Coordinates of C-alpha atoms and ligand atoms in Angstrom, one line a residue:
M1 CA 34.1 31.1 -2.8
D2 CA 31.9 31.9 -4.8
A3 CA 29.5 34.6 -5.1
L4 CA 26.5 35.4 -7.5
R5 CA 26.6 38.7 -9.6
I6 CA 23.2 40.3 -11.4
E7 CA 22.4 43.0 -13.2
G8 CA 19.0 43.7 -12.9
G9 CA 16.3 44.9 -14.9
A10 CA 15.5 42.0 -17.4
R11 CA 12.5 40.6 -18.2
L12 CA 12.7 37.6 -17.7
E13 CA 10.8 34.7 -20.4
G14 CA 10.9 31.7 -22.0
R15 CA 10.8 28.0 -21.2
V16 CA 12.4 26.0 -17.8
K17 CA 12.8 23.1 -17.2
I18 CA 11.8 22.3 -13.2
S19 CA 14.3 19.6 -11.2
G20 CA 13.3 16.5 -9.2
S21 CA 12.5 17.9 -5.6
K22 CA 15.3 17.8 -3.6
N23 CA 12.9 17.4 -0.6
A24 CA 11.3 14.1 -1.6
V25 CA 14.8 12.1 -3.2
L26 CA 17.2 12.8 0.6
P27 CA 14.1 11.1 2.5
I28 CA 14.0 7.2 -0.4
L29 CA 18.2 7.7 -0.8
C30 CA 18.1 6.9 3.0
A31 CA 15.5 4.3 2.7
T32 CA 17.5 2.2 0.6
L33 CA 19.2 1.2 4.1
L34 CA 16.0 -0.9 4.5
A35 CA 16.7 -3.2 2.2
P36 CA 20.2 -4.4 0.9
G37 CA 20.4 -4.3 -2.4
N38 CA 21.0 -2.3 -6.0
Y39 CA 18.4 1.2 -6.3
R40 CA 17.9 3.5 -10.0
F41 CA 16.8 6.7 -9.2
D42 CA 15.6 9.0 -12.0
N43 CA 15.1 13.4 -12.5
V44 CA 17.5 12.8 -9.4
P45 CA 18.5 17.1 -8.6
L46 CA 22.2 18.0 -8.6
L47 CA 22.4 19.6 -5.7
R48 CA 25.2 19.6 -2.7
D49 CA 22.8 18.2 -0.2
V50 CA 21.8 15.0 -2.5
T51 CA 26.2 14.3 -3.1
T52 CA 25.9 15.5 1.2
L53 CA 23.9 12.6 1.8
C54 CA 26.2 10.3 -0.9
S55 CA 28.8 11.1 1.3
L56 CA 26.7 10.4 4.9
L57 CA 25.1 7.1 3.0
R58 CA 29.5 5.8 2.1
T59 CA 30.3 6.6 5.5
L60 CA 27.5 3.5 6.3
G61 CA 28.9 1.0 3.1
V62 CA 26.4 1.9 0.4
R63 CA 27.3 2.9 -3.0
S64 CA 26.6 5.3 -5.5
S65 CA 27.3 6.5 -8.9
R66 CA 25.7 8.9 -11.2
E67 CA 25.1 9.6 -14.9
G68 CA 23.2 12.9 -15.1
E69 CA 20.3 12.7 -13.9
T70 CA 20.5 8.6 -12.3
L71 CA 21.9 8.0 -9.2
L72 CA 22.4 4.4 -8.5
I73 CA 22.3 3.0 -5.1
D74 CA 23.6 -0.9 -4.5
S75 CA 22.9 -0.2 -0.6
T76 CA 24.3 -4.6 -0.4
A77 CA 26.9 -3.6 2.3
A78 CA 25.1 -1.4 4.2
V79 CA 26.5 -1.5 8.0
P80 CA 25.1 0.6 10.6
N81 CA 28.1 3.0 11.7
E82 CA 27.4 6.5 13.4
A83 CA 26.5 8.9 11.4
H84 CA 28.9 11.8 12.1
Y85 CA 28.2 15.2 13.2
D86 CA 30.5 16.7 10.2
L87 CA 28.3 15.5 7.8
V88 CA 25.0 15.5 9.8
R89 CA 25.8 20.1 11.1
T90 CA 25.8 20.6 7.5
M91 CA 23.0 19.1 6.6
R92 CA 19.6 18.3 9.2
A93 CA 18.0 16.0 6.7
S94 CA 20.9 13.4 7.7
V95 CA 18.5 12.5 10.8
Y96 CA 16.6 10.5 8.3
V97 CA 19.2 7.6 8.1
L98 CA 17.8 7.3 12.4
G99 CA 14.8 5.2 11.3
P100 CA 16.1 2.8 8.2
L101 CA 18.9 2.3 10.9
L102 CA 17.2 1.6 13.8
A103 CA 14.8 -0.8 11.9
R104 CA 16.8 -2.7 9.9
F105 CA 20.2 -2.8 12.6
G106 CA 18.0 -2.9 15.7
H107 CA 20.9 0.2 16.4
A108 CA 21.3 3.7 15.0
R109 CA 24.0 6.2 16.3
V110 CA 23.8 9.5 14.7
S111 CA 25.0 12.9 15.7
L112 CA 22.3 14.9 16.9
P113 CA 22.0 17.8 14.1
G114 CA 21.9 21.1 16.4
G115 CA 19.9 24.6 15.5
C116 CA 20.2 26.2 12.3
A117 CA 20.6 29.7 11.1
W118 CA 16.9 30.6 12.4
G119 CA 15.9 28.4 14.8
P120 CA 16.6 25.4 17.2
R121 CA 14.8 23.7 15.4
P122 CA 14.4 20.2 17.8
I123 CA 14.4 16.6 16.6
D124 CA 12.0 15.7 20.0
L125 CA 9.1 14.1 18.1
H126 CA 11.7 12.2 15.9
L127 CA 12.9 10.3 18.9
K128 CA 9.3 10.0 20.1
A129 CA 7.9 8.7 17.6
M130 CA 11.5 5.6 18.1
E131 CA 10.3 5.5 21.1
A132 CA 6.9 4.9 20.1
L133 CA 8.7 1.9 18.1
G134 CA 9.6 0.3 21.0
A135 CA 13.3 2.0 20.6
T136 CA 15.6 2.9 23.2
I137 CA 17.2 6.3 23.6
R138 CA 20.1 7.8 24.5
L139 CA 22.3 11.0 24.4
D140 CA 26.1 9.8 23.8
H141 CA 28.4 12.9 24.2
G142 CA 26.3 14.5 21.4
T143 CA 25.1 11.7 19.5
I144 CA 21.6 10.0 20.0
D145 CA 22.2 6.5 20.6
A146 CA 19.6 4.6 19.6
A147 CA 18.7 0.6 20.2
G148 CA 15.2 -1.3 19.8
A149 CA 15.8 -5.0 17.9
P150 CA 13.2 -5.8 16.7
L151 CA 11.2 -3.2 16.9
H152 CA 7.4 -3.6 17.4
G153 CA 4.3 -1.3 15.8
G154 CA 3.3 0.7 18.0
E155 CA 0.9 4.8 18.2
I156 CA 2.3 8.0 17.2
D157 CA 0.5 11.0 18.1
F158 CA 1.9 14.1 16.8
P159 CA 1.3 16.9 19.0
I160 CA 2.1 19.5 15.1
S161 CA 2.3 18.1 11.9
S162 CA 6.5 17.6 10.9
V163 CA 8.0 16.2 7.9
G164 CA 11.0 15.3 9.5
A165 CA 9.5 13.2 11.5
T166 CA 6.6 11.5 10.1
G167 CA 9.4 10.6 7.6
N168 CA 11.1 8.7 9.7
A169 CA 8.6 7.4 12.0
V170 CA 7.6 5.4 8.2
M171 CA 10.3 4.8 7.4
A172 CA 11.1 2.9 11.1
A173 CA 7.3 1.3 11.4
V174 CA 7.9 -0.6 7.8
L175 CA 9.9 -3.3 8.9
A176 CA 8.5 -3.1 13.0
E177 CA 6.3 -6.3 13.8
G178 CA 3.0 -5.3 14.1
E179 CA 0.4 -2.3 13.6
T180 CA 2.0 0.9 13.5
V181 CA -0.7 4.6 13.6
I182 CA 1.1 7.9 13.3
R183 CA -2.1 10.7 13.9
N184 CA -1.8 14.5 12.9
A185 CA 0.8 12.4 9.6
A186 CA 2.5 15.2 7.5
R187 CA 0.2 15.3 3.9
E188 CA 3.6 16.9 1.8
P189 CA 3.9 15.3 -1.2
E190 CA 7.6 14.8 -0.4
I191 CA 6.2 12.5 2.5
N192 CA 3.9 11.3 0.2
A193 CA 6.6 10.1 -2.5
V194 CA 7.9 8.6 -0.2
C195 CA 5.5 6.3 1.3
D196 CA 4.9 5.8 -2.5
F197 CA 8.7 4.4 -2.8
L198 CA 8.5 2.4 0.3
T199 CA 5.3 0.8 -1.0
D200 CA 7.4 -0.6 -4.0
M201 CA 10.4 -2.2 -2.1
G202 CA 6.9 -3.9 -0.5
A203 CA 6.0 -2.1 2.7
K204 CA 2.4 -1.5 3.9
I205 CA 1.3 1.2 4.2
K206 CA -2.7 2.8 4.0
G207 CA -4.0 6.4 4.1
I208 CA -1.2 7.9 2.0
G209 CA -1.7 11.6 1.3
E210 CA -4.2 11.7 4.3
S211 CA -3.5 12.6 8.7
E212 CA -3.3 9.0 10.0
L213 CA -1.0 6.7 8.3
T214 CA -1.7 2.6 9.1
I215 CA 1.6 0.6 8.8
E216 CA 1.3 -3.3 8.7
G217 CA 5.2 -4.2 9.4
V218 CA 6.8 -7.1 7.0
S219 CA 9.7 -9.0 7.5
E220 CA 12.1 -7.6 4.9
L221 CA 11.2 -5.3 1.8
H222 CA 12.9 -5.4 -1.6
P223 CA 15.2 -2.4 -4.2
A224 CA 12.9 -0.7 -6.1
D225 CA 13.4 2.0 -8.9
H226 CA 11.9 4.8 -8.5
V227 CA 10.7 8.6 -10.7
V228 CA 11.9 12.0 -8.4
I229 CA 8.7 13.9 -8.1
P230 CA 9.7 17.8 -10.1
D231 CA 11.0 19.9 -6.8
R232 CA 7.3 22.5 -6.2
I233 CA 10.0 25.2 -4.5
E234 CA 11.8 25.7 -7.3
A235 CA 8.7 26.0 -9.2
G236 CA 7.5 28.0 -6.8
T237 CA 10.1 30.4 -7.0
Y238 CA 10.6 30.2 -10.5
L239 CA 7.6 31.7 -10.7
V240 CA 7.9 34.3 -9.0
A241 CA 10.7 35.3 -10.8
G242 CA 8.3 35.0 -14.0
A243 CA 6.3 37.6 -11.4
I244 CA 8.8 40.1 -10.0
T245 CA 10.8 40.9 -13.6
G246 CA 7.6 41.6 -15.5
G247 CA 8.1 38.0 -16.9
D248 CA 6.4 35.5 -19.5
L249 CA 7.6 32.3 -18.3
H250 CA 6.9 28.6 -19.0
L251 CA 7.9 26.2 -16.4
Q252 CA 7.7 22.5 -17.6
G253 CA 8.6 18.7 -15.6
I254 CA 6.1 19.9 -12.8
E255 CA 3.4 18.7 -10.7
E256 CA 0.6 21.6 -10.7
S257 CA -1.5 20.0 -8.2
H258 CA 0.9 20.1 -5.8
L259 CA 1.7 24.0 -6.4
T260 CA -1.8 25.5 -5.1
A261 CA -1.0 27.2 -2.7
T262 CA 1.3 28.7 -4.2
I263 CA 0.1 29.2 -7.3
E264 CA -3.2 31.1 -6.0
A265 CA -1.2 32.9 -3.6
I266 CA 1.3 35.0 -6.9
Q267 CA -2.5 35.2 -8.4
R268 CA -3.7 36.8 -5.7
T269 CA -0.9 39.3 -6.7
G270 CA -1.8 39.9 -9.9
S271 CA 0.1 37.7 -12.1
Q272 CA -1.2 35.9 -14.3
I273 CA -0.6 32.1 -14.0
E274 CA -2.5 28.8 -16.8
T275 CA -1.8 25.5 -17.7
E276 CA 0.0 25.0 -21.1
G277 CA 1.1 21.8 -22.8
E278 CA 3.4 19.9 -20.1
G279 CA 3.5 22.9 -18.0
I280 CA 2.3 25.9 -16.7
R281 CA 2.7 29.4 -17.5
I282 CA 3.6 32.8 -16.6
R283 CA 2.1 36.1 -17.1
A284 CA 3.4 39.4 -14.9
G285 CA 0.0 41.1 -13.8
S286 CA 1.5 44.7 -14.7
E287 CA 1.2 45.7 -11.3
I288 CA 1.8 43.5 -7.6
S289 CA -0.8 43.5 -5.2
P290 CA -0.4 43.5 -1.6
V291 CA -1.7 39.9 0.0
R292 CA -1.6 39.0 3.2
F293 CA -0.6 35.1 4.2
E294 CA 0.8 32.6 6.2
T295 CA 2.7 29.7 6.8
R296 CA 1.1 26.3 7.1
P297 CA 2.1 22.9 6.7
Y298 CA 0.9 21.4 2.8
P299 CA -2.0 21.4 1.8
G300 CA -1.1 25.1 3.0
F301 CA 1.4 27.7 1.8
A302 CA 5.6 26.2 2.8
T303 CA 7.3 28.4 4.8
D304 CA 10.4 27.1 2.6
M305 CA 7.8 29.8 -0.8
Q306 CA 7.8 32.8 2.4
A307 CA 11.7 34.2 1.7
Q308 CA 10.6 34.7 -2.1
L309 CA 7.1 35.5 -1.5
M310 CA 8.3 38.4 1.2
T311 CA 11.0 39.4 -1.6
L312 CA 7.6 39.7 -4.4
L313 CA 5.6 42.0 -1.8
L314 CA 8.6 44.8 -1.4
L315 CA 7.5 45.7 -4.9
A316 CA 3.7 45.9 -4.4
R317 CA 1.1 49.2 -4.1
G318 CA 0.4 48.8 -0.3
T319 CA 0.7 47.4 2.8
S320 CA 1.7 43.4 2.7
E321 CA 1.3 41.3 6.0
I322 CA 3.0 37.7 6.9
V323 CA 2.8 35.5 9.2
E324 CA 5.2 32.6 9.8
T325 CA 4.1 29.5 12.3
I326 CA 5.9 26.9 10.8
F327 CA 9.4 28.4 12.4
P328 CA 8.9 31.8 13.6
D329 CA 11.8 33.4 14.1
R330 CA 12.2 32.1 10.3
F331 CA 12.8 35.8 8.9
K332 CA 16.8 35.6 8.2
H333 CA 16.5 37.4 4.6
V334 CA 14.7 40.9 6.6
P335 CA 17.6 42.2 7.6
E336 CA 19.8 41.6 4.0
L337 CA 16.5 43.1 1.9
A338 CA 15.9 45.9 4.1
R339 CA 19.8 46.7 2.8
M340 CA 18.2 46.6 -1.0
G341 CA 15.8 49.3 -0.2
G342 CA 13.3 47.1 1.3
D343 CA 10.9 48.1 4.2
I344 CA 9.7 45.6 6.7
R345 CA 8.9 44.9 10.3
V346 CA 9.5 42.1 12.0
E347 CA 6.4 42.2 14.8
G348 CA 6.6 38.5 16.3
N349 CA 6.2 36.0 14.1
R350 CA 5.0 38.1 11.7
A351 CA 5.6 40.3 8.8
V352 CA 5.0 43.6 7.7
V353 CA 5.9 44.7 3.9
E354 CA 4.8 48.1 3.1
G355 CA 5.6 48.2 -1.1
V356 CA 8.2 50.3 -2.3
S357 CA 9.1 52.1 -5.4
S358 CA 12.0 50.2 -6.2
L359 CA 14.9 47.8 -5.3
T360 CA 18.4 49.0 -5.0
G361 CA 21.8 46.5 -5.4
A362 CA 23.9 45.6 -2.5
P363 CA 26.4 43.3 -1.3
V364 CA 24.2 41.1 0.2
M365 CA 24.4 38.0 2.5
A366 CA 23.2 34.5 1.5
S367 CA 22.4 33.3 5.8
D368 CA 20.4 29.8 4.0
L369 CA 19.2 28.0 1.3
R370 CA 15.5 29.6 0.4
A371 CA 16.6 33.2 2.0
S372 CA 19.2 33.5 -0.6
A373 CA 16.9 32.8 -4.1
A374 CA 15.0 34.9 -2.1
L375 CA 17.8 37.5 -2.7
V376 CA 18.9 35.9 -5.7
L377 CA 15.2 37.5 -6.8
A378 CA 16.1 41.1 -5.2
G379 CA 18.9 40.8 -7.7
L380 CA 16.5 40.4 -10.8
V381 CA 14.3 43.6 -10.6
A382 CA 17.2 45.5 -8.4
G383 CA 18.4 48.4 -10.1
G384 CA 22.8 48.2 -11.1
T385 CA 24.4 45.2 -9.8
T386 CA 23.6 42.7 -6.5
E387 CA 26.2 40.2 -5.1
V388 CA 25.1 37.4 -3.0
T389 CA 27.8 36.1 -1.4
R390 CA 27.5 33.0 0.9
V391 CA 26.3 31.3 -2.7
Y392 CA 26.8 27.3 -1.2
H393 CA 23.3 27.6 0.5
I394 CA 21.9 28.6 -2.9
D395 CA 23.4 24.9 -4.9
R396 CA 22.2 23.2 -1.6
G397 CA 18.5 23.1 -2.9
Y398 CA 18.7 25.2 -6.9
E399 CA 20.2 22.8 -9.7
R400 CA 22.6 25.5 -11.7
I401 CA 20.7 28.5 -10.9
E402 CA 22.4 31.0 -12.3
E403 CA 22.4 28.7 -15.9
K404 CA 19.0 28.5 -15.4
L405 CA 17.7 32.2 -15.2
A406 CA 21.1 32.8 -17.5
G407 CA 18.8 31.1 -20.0
L408 CA 15.7 32.7 -19.2
G409 CA 17.2 36.7 -19.8
A410 CA 18.8 36.9 -16.8
R411 CA 21.7 39.3 -16.0
I412 CA 23.6 37.1 -14.1
W413 CA 27.2 34.9 -13.2
R414 CA 28.9 33.1 -11.1
V415 CA 32.1 34.6 -9.7
T416 CA 34.6 33.3 -7.5
Q417 CA 36.0 35.3 -4.7
A418 CA 39.2 35.0 -3.3
Ligands
UD1_501 C1 10.6 19.9 6.6 C2 12.0 20.5 5.3 C3 12.6 21.9 5.2 C4 10.9 23.1 5.5 C5 10.0 22.3 6.9 C6 8.3 22.6 6.5 C7 13.1 18.6 4.4 C8 14.4 18.1 4.1 N1 13.4 20.0 5.3 O1 11.8 20.1 7.7 O2 12.6 22.7 3.9 O3 11.1 24.0 5.8 O4 9.9 20.5 6.5 O5 7.8 22.2 5.8 O6 12.6 18.1 3.8 N2 9.9 19.8 15.4 C9 9.3 20.1 17.2 N3 10.2 18.6 16.7 C10 10.5 17.8 16.1 C11 10.5 18.3 14.9 C12 10.0 19.3 14.6 O7 9.1 20.9 17.2 O8 11.3 16.7 16.4 C13 8.6 21.1 14.6 C14 9.2 22.7 14.4 O9 10.1 23.3 14.8 C15 8.8 23.3 13.2 C16 7.9 22.3 12.6 O10 7.6 21.2 13.8 O11 8.4 24.0 13.9 C17 7.5 22.2 11.3 O12 9.1 20.7 11.0 P1 9.6 19.8 10.7 O13 8.2 19.5 9.6 O14 9.6 19.0 11.3 O15 10.8 20.3 8.8 P2 11.5 20.3 8.9 O16 11.0 18.4 8.7 O17 13.3 20.2 9.9

């Protein structure tokens, strides 16, 4: 099993190219089930989650081939086979095949994903949305069995904003008969990207980027080519890498407007962030100021950046407070950061961070994707050696992280453990 070994203390400097967005490309690839044919995707990140999804799509008759950052998909022979537990359990985003399969074939069988490292993560809202479009849902030995041919337009009122449920609902509604209105729709850039892609395929969606979406179902869609938007979470992680190492980094290939909340939070800690050329430049401040922040649906501060910003605040001069409103249990990184000298107290969905003057390297274990990014960030600045094990979590969502960080001056290596 691979681990990342980091010798802390290097100041990061230089340019880094941000990859395509994991959370945008996953639903978008599932949308190819909606119309048979050939698709070309550019700026596709080389990530384990993308490979896993291509494996899942292969079991549904969809072929893919890759050349660098270009992914070619042929969904001509797509079939509504069951999405099996062995793939779904490794990646919750697999549930995104539900809406497209149901809309196109009138039937879908998708294994129920189950919990994840930081909590139960239900999919009830996905299922309610399918029911609102006329589907009948049955749970059959751990597998969701959804039927409804054809789907019809409906009213979907989400009680809370859900990225996944919104994506699934939109992908089902585009081929339903009649009009669908989705209220309290997620407004994350990744959802807008899905809607833009569906529009290019011939879907009729009004209100993209707003919390109410109106979809006029069409009888048929057609393939389209697509360039994946930049990954705002990877970008935010590199901003923290710059801030925590006292560095000076230039991030390229980003969409600055997607990063507003992250930039604002990191600026409040004392770093300078400015637009420069076609990217942004971060220059770390001389010290880190404590801040209070809470995670919120977009355009608020992303839960996927919570662990990384917490790592920066470990070294702030004073007390910071973090409130996690999206996933109240998402604090798996806390005990590992504490092993490196972090002083963090968790009370319910709130974490209080008392700044310390330094961190020390230690063997630590990655528990999930963003938690592992937080451990790598802590390792960059900790005295001595940090070894982050179970690095497969980080490979799910960060492309060539050790190469990118080493290119900026970090002392980081991938090691294979017996
Ligand atoms: C997506 C992202 C994930 C990110 C999260 C929140 C992908 C592949 N994953 O996950 O990286 O952390 O958005 O920005 O894009 N909920 C329900 N019932 C449901 C669905 C969700 O109660 O059926 C709740 C969740 O428990 C959570 C909240 O809704 O409290 C938001 O979750 P959601 O936006 O759905 O997260 P995901 O789409 O799973």
